[in-house]
XYZ file of C-alpha atoms in Angstrom:
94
model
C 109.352 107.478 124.958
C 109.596 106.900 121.098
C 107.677 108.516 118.744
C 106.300 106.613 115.524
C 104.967 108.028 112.296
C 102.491 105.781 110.698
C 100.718 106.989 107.388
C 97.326 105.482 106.416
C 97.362 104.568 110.336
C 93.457 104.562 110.182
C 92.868 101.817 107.257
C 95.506 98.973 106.870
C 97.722 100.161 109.069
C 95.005 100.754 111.947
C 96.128 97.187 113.952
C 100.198 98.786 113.862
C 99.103 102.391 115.036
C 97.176 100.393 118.013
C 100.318 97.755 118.627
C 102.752 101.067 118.786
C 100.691 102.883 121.235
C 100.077 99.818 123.701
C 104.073 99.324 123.344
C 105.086 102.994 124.817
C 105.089 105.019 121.770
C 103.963 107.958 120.786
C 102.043 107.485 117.572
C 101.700 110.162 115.004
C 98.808 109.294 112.785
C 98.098 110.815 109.469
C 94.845 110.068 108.093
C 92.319 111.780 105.798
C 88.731 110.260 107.561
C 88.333 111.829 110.706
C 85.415 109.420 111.290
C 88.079 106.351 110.584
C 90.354 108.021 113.364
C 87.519 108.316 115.929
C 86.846 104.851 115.473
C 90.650 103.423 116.011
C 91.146 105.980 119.062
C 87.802 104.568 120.272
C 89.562 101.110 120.371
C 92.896 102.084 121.287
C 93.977 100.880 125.259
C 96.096 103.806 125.827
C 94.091 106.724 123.290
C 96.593 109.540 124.745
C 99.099 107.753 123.056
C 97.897 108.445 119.714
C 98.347 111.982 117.721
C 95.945 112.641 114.640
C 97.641 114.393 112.234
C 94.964 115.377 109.074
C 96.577 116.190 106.312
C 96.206 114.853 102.489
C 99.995 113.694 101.148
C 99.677 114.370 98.331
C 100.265 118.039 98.886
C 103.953 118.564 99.774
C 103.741 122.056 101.501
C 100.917 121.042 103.960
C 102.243 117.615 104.569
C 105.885 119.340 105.749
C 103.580 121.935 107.528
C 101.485 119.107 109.279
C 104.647 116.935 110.539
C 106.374 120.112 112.588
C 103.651 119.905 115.819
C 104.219 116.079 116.559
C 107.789 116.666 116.087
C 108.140 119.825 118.312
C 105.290 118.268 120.697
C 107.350 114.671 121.509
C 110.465 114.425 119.232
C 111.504 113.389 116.099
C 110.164 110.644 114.750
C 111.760 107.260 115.764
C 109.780 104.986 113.477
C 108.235 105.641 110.496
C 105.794 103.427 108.640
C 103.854 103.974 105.253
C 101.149 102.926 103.293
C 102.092 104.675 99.843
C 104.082 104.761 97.670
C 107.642 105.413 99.095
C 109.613 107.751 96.518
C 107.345 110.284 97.412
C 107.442 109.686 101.279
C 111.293 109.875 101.601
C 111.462 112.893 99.195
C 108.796 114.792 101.627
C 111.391 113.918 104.141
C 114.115 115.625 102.888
């Protein structure tokens, strides 16, 4: 199964976090709003499919910190989508 990384998955992105998971993939979700989370899982067809990862990006050590459990869990990440700017994203990657 693929895994997908989707960042703001709760707010704009909530409608590709829920496509990903119905389509076989394992969905990593980072989000800030645990309440915002609770809400998408609660409309989510297949709910197992869908990791919460909370973590604010704009730290760099506890983002890299927060990614190594979804990673270890399922795999690396097949897919990755943002909502953010992305010079910062692909240099947290490194």
């Amino acid at each position: 199964m693929k895994h997908a990384l989707v960042i703001g998955g709760t707010g704009m992105l909530s409608g590709l976090s829920l496509w990903l998971a119905e389509n076989n993939y394992y969905v990593s979700v980072v989000a800030r709003d645990p309440h915002k989370m609770e809400r998408m899982i609660k409309r989510s067809a297949n709910p197992s499919k869908l990791m919460p990862i909370f973590v604010d990006y704009s730290h760099e050590d506890e983002w890299r910190r927060a990614l190594l459990p979804p990673i270890r869990q399922k795999r690396p990440f097949d897919l990755g989508s943002i909502h953010m700017p992305i010079v910062p994203f692909i240099r947290l990657l490194k």
